[in-house]
Amino acid sequence: MTEHLLGRALVEEATKKSGLIWVRGEGARDEGDGRALWHIWHEGAAHVVGDGPGEQPLPGLRAGGSAEVTVRSKDKGGRLVAWTASVTELEPRSEAWESAVAELKSKRLNATDTEGLRERWARECRVLRLDPVSSTTSLPNGSLAAPPPGSPATTRGVMPAGLPRLLLRRAKKRG
């Protein structure tokens, strides 16, 4: 009993203090399908919003399902605790939804429309509650690093040979 309560307290404190949680839903294809999600801890569970325009995707997370949640350290980025969650979708404009959305809205960074955020989330997004089922699970082995998805973005090529001299000459003129 004491071990269960200590595990629950560890999950709550670590999740509250972390800016991101890594979540892998039941529909995930393999170990590397976890997603980093911003969240809030509210009324004993993690809450996330997404699957709408301009919001984070929530792949593999479905109401009535479960998910594996890994919490990282906010300062060092290392894994602190992993736990299993039951996933519940909150009904838009219900009392639980309103309470969670008030907290989510206050923590939402870079929102394009802060005034219409609540209505947009009700109309186009899903708000999910991730309730801890098991207080802790074993941390995954390995780094779980995956190659980034393809992108048309490119990196700068090799620096031209004369550039360091040009920059040095400018620095000498200034000072």
XYZ file of C-alpha atoms in Angstrom:
175
model
C 0.000 0.000 0.000
C 2.753 2.450 0.981
C 4.708 1.563 -2.168
C 1.634 2.286 -4.306
C 1.130 5.686 -2.647
C 4.800 6.589 -3.048
C 4.678 5.578 -6.713
C 1.549 7.668 -7.249
C 3.186 10.670 -5.558
C 6.284 10.267 -7.755
C 4.140 10.161 -10.906
C 2.195 13.263 -9.863
C 5.198 15.368 -8.838
C 7.331 14.417 -11.834
C 4.476 15.008 -14.297
C 3.487 18.342 -12.721
C 7.027 19.675 -13.020
C 7.789 18.406 -16.501
C 7.047 20.603 -19.496
C 6.631 17.612 -21.827
C 5.580 14.025 -21.484
C 6.308 11.268 -23.989
C 3.124 9.360 -24.770
C 2.721 6.151 -26.759
C -0.877 5.090 -27.332
C -2.188 1.585 -27.954
C -2.243 2.221 -31.690
C 1.515 2.829 -31.825
C 3.357 0.580 -34.261
C 6.528 0.102 -32.199
C 8.610 1.385 -29.282
C 9.700 4.523 -31.148
C 6.183 5.797 -31.848
C 5.962 7.913 -28.699
C 5.137 11.612 -29.092
C 6.297 14.521 -26.978
C 3.148 16.325 -25.794
C 2.730 19.491 -23.750
C 0.255 18.964 -20.952
C -1.089 20.116 -17.631
C -1.618 18.128 -14.445
C -5.136 18.807 -13.209
C -7.348 16.970 -10.703
C -5.126 13.896 -10.486
C -4.402 13.329 -14.175
C -2.461 14.681 -17.138
C -4.560 16.545 -19.717
C -3.596 17.158 -23.347
C -5.300 18.949 -26.207
C -4.715 18.290 -29.883
C -5.761 16.791 -33.222
C -6.967 20.123 -34.528
C -5.526 22.805 -36.806
C -2.475 24.382 -35.212
C -2.453 21.923 -32.305
C -0.292 18.905 -31.476
C -1.210 15.556 -33.059
C -2.403 12.806 -30.717
C -1.717 9.622 -32.724
C -2.649 6.301 -31.149
C -4.589 7.929 -28.310
C -8.239 6.956 -28.263
C -10.986 7.129 -25.685
C -11.224 3.944 -23.647
C -7.686 2.936 -24.575
C -4.456 3.036 -22.666
C -1.111 4.734 -23.132
C 2.437 4.480 -21.840
C 3.640 7.811 -20.464
C 7.308 8.618 -19.848
C 8.151 11.741 -17.873
C 11.443 13.523 -18.397
C 13.368 15.822 -16.131
C 12.752 19.464 -16.958
C 16.342 20.531 -16.328
C 18.424 17.593 -17.596
C 15.969 15.922 -19.984
C 16.555 12.412 -18.600
C 13.716 9.975 -17.999
C 12.382 10.081 -14.436
C 9.377 7.777 -14.369
C 7.129 5.844 -16.715
C 3.482 5.035 -16.028
C 0.460 3.487 -17.700
C -2.572 5.703 -18.284
C -6.182 5.107 -19.179
C -7.347 7.563 -21.831
C -10.656 9.406 -21.528
C -11.926 11.991 -24.009
C -13.669 14.846 -22.243
C -17.025 15.848 -23.692
C -16.818 19.433 -25.040
C -18.391 21.991 -22.719
C -18.939 19.462 -19.917
C -17.946 20.517 -16.411
C -14.736 18.432 -16.518
C -13.895 19.812 -19.985
C -14.424 23.430 -18.915
C -12.237 22.959 -15.849
C -9.422 21.295 -17.833
C -9.606 23.800 -20.704
C -9.318 26.744 -18.303
C -6.000 25.297 -17.089
C -4.824 24.267 -20.578
C -5.588 27.707 -21.983
C -3.481 29.401 -19.309
C -0.479 27.218 -20.224
C -0.878 27.303 -24.026
C 2.114 29.067 -25.577
C 2.034 30.800 -28.958
C -1.686 30.398 -29.559
C -2.783 32.173 -32.721
C -6.193 33.165 -31.356
C -6.299 33.361 -27.580
C -9.785 34.895 -27.609
C -11.399 32.120 -29.667
C -9.267 29.292 -28.311
C -11.960 27.701 -26.131
C -14.520 27.658 -28.957
C -11.983 26.307 -31.472
C -10.957 23.518 -29.109
C -14.623 22.585 -28.555
C -15.312 22.564 -32.284
C -12.133 21.109 -33.803
C -9.927 19.462 -31.158
C -9.909 16.685 -28.608
C -9.153 17.174 -24.917
C -7.902 13.943 -23.362
C -7.470 12.990 -19.725
C -4.646 10.528 -18.989
C -5.356 8.874 -15.625
C -2.504 6.936 -14.021
C -3.466 3.256 -13.769
C -0.188 1.792 -12.599
C 1.907 4.130 -10.569
C 5.208 3.220 -12.173
C 6.431 0.906 -14.880
C 9.975 0.011 -15.787
C 11.760 2.616 -17.862
C 12.370 1.609 -21.480
C 15.815 0.325 -22.462
C 17.974 2.331 -24.831
C 17.605 5.910 -25.934
C 14.442 5.418 -28.026
C 15.905 8.019 -30.381
C 14.426 7.901 -33.851
C 15.551 9.604 -37.033
C 13.653 12.838 -37.665
C 10.900 12.717 -40.276
C 11.799 13.858 -43.787
C 11.728 17.572 -44.493
C 12.474 19.878 -47.412
C 14.622 22.010 -45.078
C 18.359 21.972 -45.718
C 21.429 22.858 -43.741
C 24.120 25.280 -44.775
C 26.897 23.770 -46.856
C 30.641 24.051 -46.307
C 31.852 27.503 -45.225
C 33.731 29.347 -48.004
C 37.498 29.367 -47.423
C 37.784 33.175 -47.467
C 34.992 33.857 -44.974
C 37.073 33.606 -41.754
C 39.605 36.160 -43.112
C 36.798 38.497 -44.161
C 35.203 38.327 -40.707
C 38.561 38.816 -38.990
C 39.287 41.887 -41.134
C 35.889 43.396 -40.197
C 36.532 42.746 -36.495
C 39.920 44.513 -36.677
C 38.354 47.585 -38.377
C 35.722 47.884 -35.618
C 37.907 47.570 -32.663
